[in-house]
PDB file of C-alpha atoms and ligand atoms in Angstrom:
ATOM      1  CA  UNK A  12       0.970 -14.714  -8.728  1.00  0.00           C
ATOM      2  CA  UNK A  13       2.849 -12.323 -10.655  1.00  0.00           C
ATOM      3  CA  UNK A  14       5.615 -10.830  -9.362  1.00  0.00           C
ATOM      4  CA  UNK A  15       7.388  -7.614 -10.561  1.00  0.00           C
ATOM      5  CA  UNK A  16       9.931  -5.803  -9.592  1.00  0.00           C
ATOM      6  CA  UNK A  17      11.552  -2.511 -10.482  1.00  0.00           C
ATOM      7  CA  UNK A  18      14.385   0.008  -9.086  1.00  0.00           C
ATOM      8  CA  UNK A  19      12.792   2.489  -7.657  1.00  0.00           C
ATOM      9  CA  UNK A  20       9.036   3.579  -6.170  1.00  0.00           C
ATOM     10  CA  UNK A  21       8.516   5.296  -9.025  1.00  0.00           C
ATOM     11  CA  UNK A  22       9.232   2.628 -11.562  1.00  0.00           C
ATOM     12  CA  UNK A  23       7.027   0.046 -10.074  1.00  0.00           C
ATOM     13  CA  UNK A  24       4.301   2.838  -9.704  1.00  0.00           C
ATOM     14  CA  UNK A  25       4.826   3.453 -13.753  1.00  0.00           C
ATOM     15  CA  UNK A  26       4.326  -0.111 -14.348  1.00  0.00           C
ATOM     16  CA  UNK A  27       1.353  -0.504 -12.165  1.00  0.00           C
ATOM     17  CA  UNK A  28      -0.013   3.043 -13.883  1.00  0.00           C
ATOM     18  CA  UNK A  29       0.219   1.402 -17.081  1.00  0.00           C
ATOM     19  CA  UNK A  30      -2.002  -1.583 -16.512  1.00  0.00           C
ATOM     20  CA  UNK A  31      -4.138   0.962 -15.101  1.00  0.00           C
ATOM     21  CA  UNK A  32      -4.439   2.735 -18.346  1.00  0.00           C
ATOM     22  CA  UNK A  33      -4.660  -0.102 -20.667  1.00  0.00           C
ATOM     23  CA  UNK A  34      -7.724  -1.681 -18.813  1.00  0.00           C
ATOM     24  CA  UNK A  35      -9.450   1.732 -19.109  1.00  0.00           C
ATOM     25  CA  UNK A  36      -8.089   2.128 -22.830  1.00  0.00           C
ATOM     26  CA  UNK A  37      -9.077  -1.429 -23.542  1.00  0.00           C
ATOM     27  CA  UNK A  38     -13.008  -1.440 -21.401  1.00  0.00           C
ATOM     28  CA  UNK A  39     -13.888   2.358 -20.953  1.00  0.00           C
ATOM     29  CA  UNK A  40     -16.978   1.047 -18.833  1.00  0.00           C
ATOM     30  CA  UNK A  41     -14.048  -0.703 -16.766  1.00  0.00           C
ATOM     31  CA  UNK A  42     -14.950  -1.211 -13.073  1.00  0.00           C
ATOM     32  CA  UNK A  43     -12.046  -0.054 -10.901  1.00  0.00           C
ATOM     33  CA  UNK A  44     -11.235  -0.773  -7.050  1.00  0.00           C
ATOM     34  CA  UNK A  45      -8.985   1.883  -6.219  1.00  0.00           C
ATOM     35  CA  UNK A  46      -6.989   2.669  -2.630  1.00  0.00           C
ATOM     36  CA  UNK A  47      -5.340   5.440  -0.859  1.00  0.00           C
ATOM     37  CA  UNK A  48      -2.425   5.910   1.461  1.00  0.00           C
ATOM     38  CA  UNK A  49       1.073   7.011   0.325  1.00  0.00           C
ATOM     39  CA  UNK A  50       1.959   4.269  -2.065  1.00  0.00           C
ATOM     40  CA  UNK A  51      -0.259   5.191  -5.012  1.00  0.00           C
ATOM     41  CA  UNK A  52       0.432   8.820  -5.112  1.00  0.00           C
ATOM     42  CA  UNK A  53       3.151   8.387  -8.136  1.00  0.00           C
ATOM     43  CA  UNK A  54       0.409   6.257  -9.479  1.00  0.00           C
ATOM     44  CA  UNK A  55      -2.112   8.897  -9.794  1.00  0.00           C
ATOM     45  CA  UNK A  56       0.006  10.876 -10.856  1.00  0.00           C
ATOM     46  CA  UNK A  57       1.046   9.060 -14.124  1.00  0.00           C
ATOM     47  CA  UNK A  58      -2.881   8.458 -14.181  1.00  0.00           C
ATOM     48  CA  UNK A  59      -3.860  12.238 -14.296  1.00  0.00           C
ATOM     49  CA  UNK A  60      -0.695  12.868 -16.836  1.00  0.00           C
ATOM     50  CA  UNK A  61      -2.248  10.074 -19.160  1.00  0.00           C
ATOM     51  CA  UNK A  62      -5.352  12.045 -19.809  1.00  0.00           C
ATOM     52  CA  UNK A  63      -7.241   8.933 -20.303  1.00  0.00           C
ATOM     53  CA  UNK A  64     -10.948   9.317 -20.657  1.00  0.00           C
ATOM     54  CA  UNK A  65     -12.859   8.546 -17.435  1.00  0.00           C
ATOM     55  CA  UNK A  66     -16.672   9.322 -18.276  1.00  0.00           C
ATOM     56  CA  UNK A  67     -17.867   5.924 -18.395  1.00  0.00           C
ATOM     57  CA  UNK A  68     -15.515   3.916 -15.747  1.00  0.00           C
ATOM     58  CA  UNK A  69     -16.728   3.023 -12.435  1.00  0.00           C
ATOM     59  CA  UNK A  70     -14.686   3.189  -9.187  1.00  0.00           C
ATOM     60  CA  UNK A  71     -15.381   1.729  -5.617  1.00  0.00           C
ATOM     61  CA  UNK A  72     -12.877   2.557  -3.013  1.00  0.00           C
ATOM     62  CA  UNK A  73     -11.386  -0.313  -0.372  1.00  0.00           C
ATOM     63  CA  UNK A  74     -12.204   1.441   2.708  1.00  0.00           C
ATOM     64  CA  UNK A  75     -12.880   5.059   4.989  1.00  0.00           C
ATOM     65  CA  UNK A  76     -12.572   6.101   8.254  1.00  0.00           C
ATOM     66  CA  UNK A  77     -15.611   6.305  10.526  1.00  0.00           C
ATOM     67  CA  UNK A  78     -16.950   9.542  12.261  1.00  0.00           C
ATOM     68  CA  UNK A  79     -15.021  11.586   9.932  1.00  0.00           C
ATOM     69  CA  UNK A  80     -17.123  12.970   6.859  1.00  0.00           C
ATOM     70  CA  UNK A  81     -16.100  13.654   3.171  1.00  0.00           C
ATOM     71  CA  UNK A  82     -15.343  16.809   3.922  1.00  0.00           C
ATOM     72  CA  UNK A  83     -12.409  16.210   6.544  1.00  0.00           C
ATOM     73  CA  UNK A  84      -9.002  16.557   5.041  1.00  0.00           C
ATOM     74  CA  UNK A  85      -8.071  13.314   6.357  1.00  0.00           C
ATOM     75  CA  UNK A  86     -10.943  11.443   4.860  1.00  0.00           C
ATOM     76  CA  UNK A  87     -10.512   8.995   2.129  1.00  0.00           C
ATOM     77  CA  UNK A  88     -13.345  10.625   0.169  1.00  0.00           C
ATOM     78  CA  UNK A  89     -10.484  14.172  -0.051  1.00  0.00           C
ATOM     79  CA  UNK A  90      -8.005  11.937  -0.216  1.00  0.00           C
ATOM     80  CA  UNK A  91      -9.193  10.804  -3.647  1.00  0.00           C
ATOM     81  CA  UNK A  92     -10.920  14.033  -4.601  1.00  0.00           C
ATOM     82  CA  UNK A  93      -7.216  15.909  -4.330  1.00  0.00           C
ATOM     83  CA  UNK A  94      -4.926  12.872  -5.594  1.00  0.00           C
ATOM     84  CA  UNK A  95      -7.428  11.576  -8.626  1.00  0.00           C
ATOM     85  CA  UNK A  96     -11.182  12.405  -9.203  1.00  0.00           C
ATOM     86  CA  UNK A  97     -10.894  16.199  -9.582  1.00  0.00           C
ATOM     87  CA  UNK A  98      -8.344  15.877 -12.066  1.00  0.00           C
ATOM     88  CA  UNK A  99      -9.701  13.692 -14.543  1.00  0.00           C
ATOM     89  CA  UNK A 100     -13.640  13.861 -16.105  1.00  0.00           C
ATOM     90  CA  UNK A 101     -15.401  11.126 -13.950  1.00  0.00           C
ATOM     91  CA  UNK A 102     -18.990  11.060 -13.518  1.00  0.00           C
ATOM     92  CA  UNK A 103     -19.416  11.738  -9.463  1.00  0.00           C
ATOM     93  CA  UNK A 104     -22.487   9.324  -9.785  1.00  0.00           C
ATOM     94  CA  UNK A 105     -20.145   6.865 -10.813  1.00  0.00           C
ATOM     95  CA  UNK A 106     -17.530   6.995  -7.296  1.00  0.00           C
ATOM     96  CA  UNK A 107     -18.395   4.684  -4.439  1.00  0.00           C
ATOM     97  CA  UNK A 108     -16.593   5.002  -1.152  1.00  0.00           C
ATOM     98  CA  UNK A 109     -17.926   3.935   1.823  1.00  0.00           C
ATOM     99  CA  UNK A 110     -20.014   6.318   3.842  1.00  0.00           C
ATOM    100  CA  UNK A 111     -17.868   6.659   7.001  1.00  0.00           C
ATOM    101  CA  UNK A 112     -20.938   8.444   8.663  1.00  0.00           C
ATOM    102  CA  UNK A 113     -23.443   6.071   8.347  1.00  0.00           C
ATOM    103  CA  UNK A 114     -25.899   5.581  11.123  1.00  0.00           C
ATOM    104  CA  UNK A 115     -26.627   2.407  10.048  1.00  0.00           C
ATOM    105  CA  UNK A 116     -23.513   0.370   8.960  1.00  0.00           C
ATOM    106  CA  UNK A 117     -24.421  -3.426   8.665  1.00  0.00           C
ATOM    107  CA  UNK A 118     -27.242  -2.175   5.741  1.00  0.00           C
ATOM    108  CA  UNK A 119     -24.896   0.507   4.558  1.00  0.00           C
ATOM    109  CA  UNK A 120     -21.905  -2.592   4.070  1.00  0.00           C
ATOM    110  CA  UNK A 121     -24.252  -4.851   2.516  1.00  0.00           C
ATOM    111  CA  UNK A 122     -25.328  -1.703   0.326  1.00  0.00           C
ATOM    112  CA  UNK A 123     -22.096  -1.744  -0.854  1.00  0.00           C
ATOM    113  CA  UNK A 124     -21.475  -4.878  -1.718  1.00  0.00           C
ATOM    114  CA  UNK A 125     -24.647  -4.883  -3.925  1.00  0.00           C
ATOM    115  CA  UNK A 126     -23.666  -1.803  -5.736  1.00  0.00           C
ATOM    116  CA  UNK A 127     -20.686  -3.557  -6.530  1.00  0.00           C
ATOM    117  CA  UNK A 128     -22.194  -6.889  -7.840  1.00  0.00           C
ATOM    118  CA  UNK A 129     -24.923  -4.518  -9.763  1.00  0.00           C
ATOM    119  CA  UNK A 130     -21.961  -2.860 -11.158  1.00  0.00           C
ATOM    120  CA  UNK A 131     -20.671  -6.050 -12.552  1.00  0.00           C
ATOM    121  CA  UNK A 132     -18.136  -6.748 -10.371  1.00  0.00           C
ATOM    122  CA  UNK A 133     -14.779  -5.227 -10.096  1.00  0.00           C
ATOM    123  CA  UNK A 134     -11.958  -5.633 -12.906  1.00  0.00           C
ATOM    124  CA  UNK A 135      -9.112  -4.263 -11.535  1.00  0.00           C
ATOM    125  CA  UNK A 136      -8.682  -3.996  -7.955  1.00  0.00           C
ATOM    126  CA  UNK A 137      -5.386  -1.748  -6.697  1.00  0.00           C
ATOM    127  CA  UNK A 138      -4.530  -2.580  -3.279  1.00  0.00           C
ATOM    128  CA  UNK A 139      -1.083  -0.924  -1.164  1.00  0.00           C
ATOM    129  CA  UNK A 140      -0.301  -3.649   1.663  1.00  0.00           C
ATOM    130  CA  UNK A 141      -0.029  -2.353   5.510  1.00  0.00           C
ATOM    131  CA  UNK A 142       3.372  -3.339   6.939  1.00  0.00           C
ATOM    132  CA  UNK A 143       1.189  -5.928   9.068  1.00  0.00           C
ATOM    133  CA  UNK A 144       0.217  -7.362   6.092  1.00  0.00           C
ATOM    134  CA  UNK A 145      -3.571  -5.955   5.674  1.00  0.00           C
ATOM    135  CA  UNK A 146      -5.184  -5.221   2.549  1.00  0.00           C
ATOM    136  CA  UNK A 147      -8.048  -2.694   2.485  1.00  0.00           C
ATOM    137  CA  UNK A 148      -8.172  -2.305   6.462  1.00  0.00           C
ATOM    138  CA  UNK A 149      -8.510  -5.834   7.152  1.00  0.00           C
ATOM    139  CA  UNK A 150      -5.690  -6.385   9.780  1.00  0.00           C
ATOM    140  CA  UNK A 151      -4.568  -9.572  10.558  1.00  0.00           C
ATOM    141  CA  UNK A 152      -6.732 -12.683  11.866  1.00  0.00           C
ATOM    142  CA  UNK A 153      -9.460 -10.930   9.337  1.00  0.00           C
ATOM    143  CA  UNK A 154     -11.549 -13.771   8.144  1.00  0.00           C
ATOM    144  CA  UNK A 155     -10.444 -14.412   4.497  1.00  0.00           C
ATOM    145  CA  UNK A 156     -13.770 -14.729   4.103  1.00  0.00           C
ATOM    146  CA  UNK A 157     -14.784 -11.617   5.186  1.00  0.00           C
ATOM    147  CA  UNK A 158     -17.198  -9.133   3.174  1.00  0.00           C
ATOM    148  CA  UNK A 159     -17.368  -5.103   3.749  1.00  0.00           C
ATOM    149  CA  UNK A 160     -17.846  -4.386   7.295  1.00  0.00           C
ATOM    150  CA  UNK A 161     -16.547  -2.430  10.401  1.00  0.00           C
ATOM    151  CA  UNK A 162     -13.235  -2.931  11.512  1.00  0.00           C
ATOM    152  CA  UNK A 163     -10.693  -1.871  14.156  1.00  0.00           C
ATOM    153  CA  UNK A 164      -7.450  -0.706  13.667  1.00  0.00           C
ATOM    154  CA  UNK A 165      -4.699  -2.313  15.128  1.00  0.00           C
ATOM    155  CA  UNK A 166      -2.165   0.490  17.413  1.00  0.00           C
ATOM    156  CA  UNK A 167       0.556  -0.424  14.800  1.00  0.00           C
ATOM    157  CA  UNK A 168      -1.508   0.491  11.815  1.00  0.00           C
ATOM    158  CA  UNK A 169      -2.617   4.022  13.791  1.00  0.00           C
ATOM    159  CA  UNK A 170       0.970   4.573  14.376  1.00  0.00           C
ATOM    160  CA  UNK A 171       1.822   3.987  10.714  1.00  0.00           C
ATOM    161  CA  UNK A 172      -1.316   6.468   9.571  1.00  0.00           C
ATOM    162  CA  UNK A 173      -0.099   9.032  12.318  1.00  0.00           C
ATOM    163  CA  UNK A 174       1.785  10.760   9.830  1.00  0.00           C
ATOM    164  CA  UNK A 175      -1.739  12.253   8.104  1.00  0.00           C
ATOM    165  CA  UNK A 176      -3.868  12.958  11.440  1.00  0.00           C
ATOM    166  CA  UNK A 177      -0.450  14.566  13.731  1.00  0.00           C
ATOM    167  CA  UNK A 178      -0.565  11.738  16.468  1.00  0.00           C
ATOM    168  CA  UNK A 179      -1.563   7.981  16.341  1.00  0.00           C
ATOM    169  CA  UNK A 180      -4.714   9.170  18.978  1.00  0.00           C
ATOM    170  CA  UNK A 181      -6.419  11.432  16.321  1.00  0.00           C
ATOM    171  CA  UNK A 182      -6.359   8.516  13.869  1.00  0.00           C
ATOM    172  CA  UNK A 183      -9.768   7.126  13.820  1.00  0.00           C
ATOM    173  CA  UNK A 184     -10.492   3.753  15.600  1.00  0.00           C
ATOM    174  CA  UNK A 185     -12.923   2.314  13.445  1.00  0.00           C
ATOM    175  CA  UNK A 186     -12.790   1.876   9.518  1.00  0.00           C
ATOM    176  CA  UNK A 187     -14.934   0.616   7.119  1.00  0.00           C
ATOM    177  CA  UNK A 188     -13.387  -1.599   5.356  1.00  0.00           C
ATOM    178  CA  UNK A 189     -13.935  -4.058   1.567  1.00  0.00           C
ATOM    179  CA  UNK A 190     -13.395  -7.422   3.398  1.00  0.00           C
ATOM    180  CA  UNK A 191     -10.580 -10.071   2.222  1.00  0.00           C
ATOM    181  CA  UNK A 192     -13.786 -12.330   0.837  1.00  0.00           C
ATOM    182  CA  UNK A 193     -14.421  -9.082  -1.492  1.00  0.00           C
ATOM    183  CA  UNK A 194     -11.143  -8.235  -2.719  1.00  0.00           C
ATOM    184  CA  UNK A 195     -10.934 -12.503  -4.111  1.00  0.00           C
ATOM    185  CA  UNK A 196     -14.170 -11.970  -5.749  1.00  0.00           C
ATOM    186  CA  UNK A 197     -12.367  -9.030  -8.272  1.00  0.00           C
ATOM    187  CA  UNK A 198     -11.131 -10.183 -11.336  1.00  0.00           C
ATOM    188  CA  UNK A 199      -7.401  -8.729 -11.107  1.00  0.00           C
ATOM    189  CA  UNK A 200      -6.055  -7.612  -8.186  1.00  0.00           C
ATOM    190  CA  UNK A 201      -2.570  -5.564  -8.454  1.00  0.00           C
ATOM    191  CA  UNK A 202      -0.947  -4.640  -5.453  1.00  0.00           C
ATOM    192  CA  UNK A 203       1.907  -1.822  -5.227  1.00  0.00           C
ATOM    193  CA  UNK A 204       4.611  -1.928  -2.805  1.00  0.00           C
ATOM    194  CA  UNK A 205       7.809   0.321  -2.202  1.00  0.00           C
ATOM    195  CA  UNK A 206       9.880   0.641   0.717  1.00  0.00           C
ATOM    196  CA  UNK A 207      12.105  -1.798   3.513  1.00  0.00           C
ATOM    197  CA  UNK A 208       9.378  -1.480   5.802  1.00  0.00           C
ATOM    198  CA  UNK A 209       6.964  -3.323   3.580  1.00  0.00           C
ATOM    199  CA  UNK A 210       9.457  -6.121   2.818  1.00  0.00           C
ATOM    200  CA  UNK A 211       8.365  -8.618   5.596  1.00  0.00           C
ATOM    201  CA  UNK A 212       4.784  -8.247   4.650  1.00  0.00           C
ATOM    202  CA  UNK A 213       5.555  -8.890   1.119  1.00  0.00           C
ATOM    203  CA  UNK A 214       7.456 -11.800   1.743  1.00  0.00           C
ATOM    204  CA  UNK A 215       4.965 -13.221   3.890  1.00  0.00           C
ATOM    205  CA  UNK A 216       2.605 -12.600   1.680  1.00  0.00           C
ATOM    206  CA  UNK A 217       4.045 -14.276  -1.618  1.00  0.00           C
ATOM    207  CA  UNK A 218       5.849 -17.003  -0.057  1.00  0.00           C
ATOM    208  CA  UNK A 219       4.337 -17.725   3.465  1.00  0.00           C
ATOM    209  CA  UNK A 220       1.631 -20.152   4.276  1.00  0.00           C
ATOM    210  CA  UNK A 221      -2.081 -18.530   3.543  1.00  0.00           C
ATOM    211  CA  UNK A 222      -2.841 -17.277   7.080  1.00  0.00           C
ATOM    212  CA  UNK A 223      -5.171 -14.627   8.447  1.00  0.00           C
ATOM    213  CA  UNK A 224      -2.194 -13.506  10.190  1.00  0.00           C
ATOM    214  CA  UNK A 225      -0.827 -11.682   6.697  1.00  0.00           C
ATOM    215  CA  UNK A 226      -4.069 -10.883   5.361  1.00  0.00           C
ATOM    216  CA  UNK A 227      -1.985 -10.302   1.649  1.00  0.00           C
ATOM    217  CA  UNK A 228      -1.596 -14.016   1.757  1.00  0.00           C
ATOM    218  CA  UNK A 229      -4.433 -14.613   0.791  1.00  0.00           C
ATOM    219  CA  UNK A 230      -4.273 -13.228  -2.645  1.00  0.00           C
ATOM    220  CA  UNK A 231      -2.131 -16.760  -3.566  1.00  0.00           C
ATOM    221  CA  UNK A 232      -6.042 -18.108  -3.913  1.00  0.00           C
ATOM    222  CA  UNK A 233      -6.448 -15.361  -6.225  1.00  0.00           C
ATOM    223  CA  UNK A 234      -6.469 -16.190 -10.013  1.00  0.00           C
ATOM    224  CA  UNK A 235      -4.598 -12.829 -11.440  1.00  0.00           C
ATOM    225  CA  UNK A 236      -2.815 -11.656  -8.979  1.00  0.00           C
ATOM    226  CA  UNK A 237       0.368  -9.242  -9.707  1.00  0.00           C
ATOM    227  CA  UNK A 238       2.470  -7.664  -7.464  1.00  0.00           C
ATOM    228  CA  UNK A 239       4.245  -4.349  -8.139  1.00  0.00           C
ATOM    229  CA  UNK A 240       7.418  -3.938  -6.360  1.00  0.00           C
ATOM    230  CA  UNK A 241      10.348  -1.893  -5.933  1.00  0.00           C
ATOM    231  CA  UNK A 242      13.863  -3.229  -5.028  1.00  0.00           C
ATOM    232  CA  UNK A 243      13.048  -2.971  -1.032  1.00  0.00           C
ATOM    233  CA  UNK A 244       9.842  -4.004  -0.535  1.00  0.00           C
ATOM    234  CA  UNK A 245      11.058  -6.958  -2.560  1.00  0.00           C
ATOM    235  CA  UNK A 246      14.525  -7.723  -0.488  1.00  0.00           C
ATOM    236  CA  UNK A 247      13.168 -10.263   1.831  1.00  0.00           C
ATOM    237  CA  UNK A 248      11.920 -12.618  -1.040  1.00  0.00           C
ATOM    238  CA  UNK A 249      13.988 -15.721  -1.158  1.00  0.00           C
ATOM    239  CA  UNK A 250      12.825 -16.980  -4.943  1.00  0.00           C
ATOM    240  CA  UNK A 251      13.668 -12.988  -5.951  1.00  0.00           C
ATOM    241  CA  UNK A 252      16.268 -13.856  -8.989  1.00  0.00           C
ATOM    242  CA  UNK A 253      13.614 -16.437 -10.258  1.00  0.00           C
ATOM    243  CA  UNK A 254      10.794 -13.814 -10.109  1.00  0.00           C
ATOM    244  CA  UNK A 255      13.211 -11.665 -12.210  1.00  0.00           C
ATOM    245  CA  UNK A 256      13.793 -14.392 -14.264  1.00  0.00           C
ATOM    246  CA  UNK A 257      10.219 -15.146 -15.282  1.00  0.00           C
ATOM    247  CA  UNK A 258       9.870 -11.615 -15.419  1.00  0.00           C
ATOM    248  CA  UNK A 259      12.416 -11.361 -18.455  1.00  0.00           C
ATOM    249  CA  UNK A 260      11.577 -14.694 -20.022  1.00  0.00           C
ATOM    250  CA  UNK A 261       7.940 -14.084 -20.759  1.00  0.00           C
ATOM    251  CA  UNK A 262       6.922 -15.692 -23.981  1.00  0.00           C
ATOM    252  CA  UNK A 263       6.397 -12.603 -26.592  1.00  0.00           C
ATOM    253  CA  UNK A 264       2.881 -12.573 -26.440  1.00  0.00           C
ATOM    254  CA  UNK A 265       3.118 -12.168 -22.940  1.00  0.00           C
ATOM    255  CA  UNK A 266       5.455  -8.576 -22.373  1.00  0.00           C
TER     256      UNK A 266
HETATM  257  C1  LIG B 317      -5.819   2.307   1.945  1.00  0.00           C
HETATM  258  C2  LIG B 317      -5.621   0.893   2.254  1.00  0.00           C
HETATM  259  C3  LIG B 317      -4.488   0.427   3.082  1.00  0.00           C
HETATM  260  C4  LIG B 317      -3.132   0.959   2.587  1.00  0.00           C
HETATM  261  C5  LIG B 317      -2.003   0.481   3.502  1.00  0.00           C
HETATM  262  C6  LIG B 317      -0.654   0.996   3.069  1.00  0.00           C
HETATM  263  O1  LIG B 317      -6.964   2.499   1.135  1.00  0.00           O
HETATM  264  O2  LIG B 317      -6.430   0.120   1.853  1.00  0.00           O
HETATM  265  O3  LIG B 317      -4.444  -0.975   3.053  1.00  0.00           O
HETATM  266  O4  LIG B 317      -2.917   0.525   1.288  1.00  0.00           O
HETATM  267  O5  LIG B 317      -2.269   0.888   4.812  1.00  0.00           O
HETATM  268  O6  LIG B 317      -0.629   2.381   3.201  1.00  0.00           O
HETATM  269  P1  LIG B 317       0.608   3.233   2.657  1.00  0.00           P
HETATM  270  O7  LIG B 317       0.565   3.154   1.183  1.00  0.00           O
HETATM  271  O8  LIG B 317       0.324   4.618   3.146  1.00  0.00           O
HETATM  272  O9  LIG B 317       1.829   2.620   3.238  1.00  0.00           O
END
């Protein structure tokens, strides 16, 4: 695991921006695996301000909300439309988010997860971390070998998502979510953090024991994993000087 850390939300979201934008700069057929939620606002942002050429890159999202359709302001498919895909010149055949209005959703999951091997697999995979510890919507005791699928949010995560909806009731009870089984099988992962309330996830995350009870812990079986943090979501790390150490002491080659 990687582990950065910066001052301020907005410096680890610059940081996390730019690998962004060197993947797509370096592969322009890159395959992205993007997320929404609060923490990678700053990061579209720097995105859209790049003005990085998106015709050819392909994007599947972690997760959506079920019985709420694209249209719904709250839905994952506005969320990205408003923070990302209407500002930059993506081919719309080329998004993938999961269809939150399926009738059928065990052959719409699997769907999913074949459009994503036929893509090629995912390169870059951005993931935020719940304060729970889930990535995507896979809440703890998720099997870490879990593939996309239903899931069922937790009261704690519908309290955290309350801010969006007006009240933790009008936050949807299902999700569909990437499972923890998909998110290993992407060749980088990078996941962006900011804020005390993230800290205990983080650190349970990068220095716990791999349980299904913080679903992030299982990215230590991933090969390239980085984590993006700022100064708070980092705080509860006990090896934090060391990761600041590394950090600085990269060979050349490496910064
Ligand atoms: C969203 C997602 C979730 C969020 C997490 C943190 O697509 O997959 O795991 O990343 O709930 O959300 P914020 O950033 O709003 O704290």
């Amino acid at each position: 695991m990687e582990i950065i850390i910066q001052p301020d939300p907005e410096a680890a979201a610059k940081k996390a921006a730019h690998i962004f934008a060197q993947t797509i700069r370096s592969n322009p057929k890159a395959v992205l695996g993007l997320a929404t939620g609060s923490t990678p606002l700053p990061l579209y942002r720097e995105l859209v301000a790049a003005k990085l050429d998106w015709s050819a890159i392909t994007t599947f999202n972690l997760d959506e909300y079920t019985g709420i359709g694209p249209g719904h302001p709250q839905s994952y498919h506005s969320f990205m439309r408003e923070h990302l895909f209407q500002h930059v010149n993506i081919d719309p055949a080329r998004i993938h988010i999961p269809d939150g209005l399926t009738l059928d959703t065990e052959a719409s999951c699997r769907q999913y997860e074949e459009k994503i091997r036929n893509a090629g697999g995912i390169d870059l995979q951005l993931l935020g971390i719940g304060s729970d510890g889930h990535i995507g919507f896979n809440e703890p005791t998720s099997s870490l070998a879990s593939r996309t699928r239903i899931k069922t949010l937790t009261e704690r995560t519908r309290r955290d998502n309350a801010r969006f909806f007006g009240s933790a009731q009008e936050v949807p009870l299902h999700v569909i979510t990437m499972g923890i089984g998909t998110i290993l099988d992407t060749r980088r992962v990078l996941l962006l953090a900011s804020g005390e309330g993230k800290a205990d996830a983080i650190a349970g995350a990068v220095e716990g024991p791999i349980t299904a009870m913080n679903p992030a812990s299982a990215l230590q079986l991933h090969e390239r994993a980085v984590f993006c943090l700022d100064e708070a979501a980092a705080s509860k790390l006990q090896r934090i000087d060391y990761y600041k150490w590394v950090y600085n002491n990269k060979p050349t080659w490496q910064q």
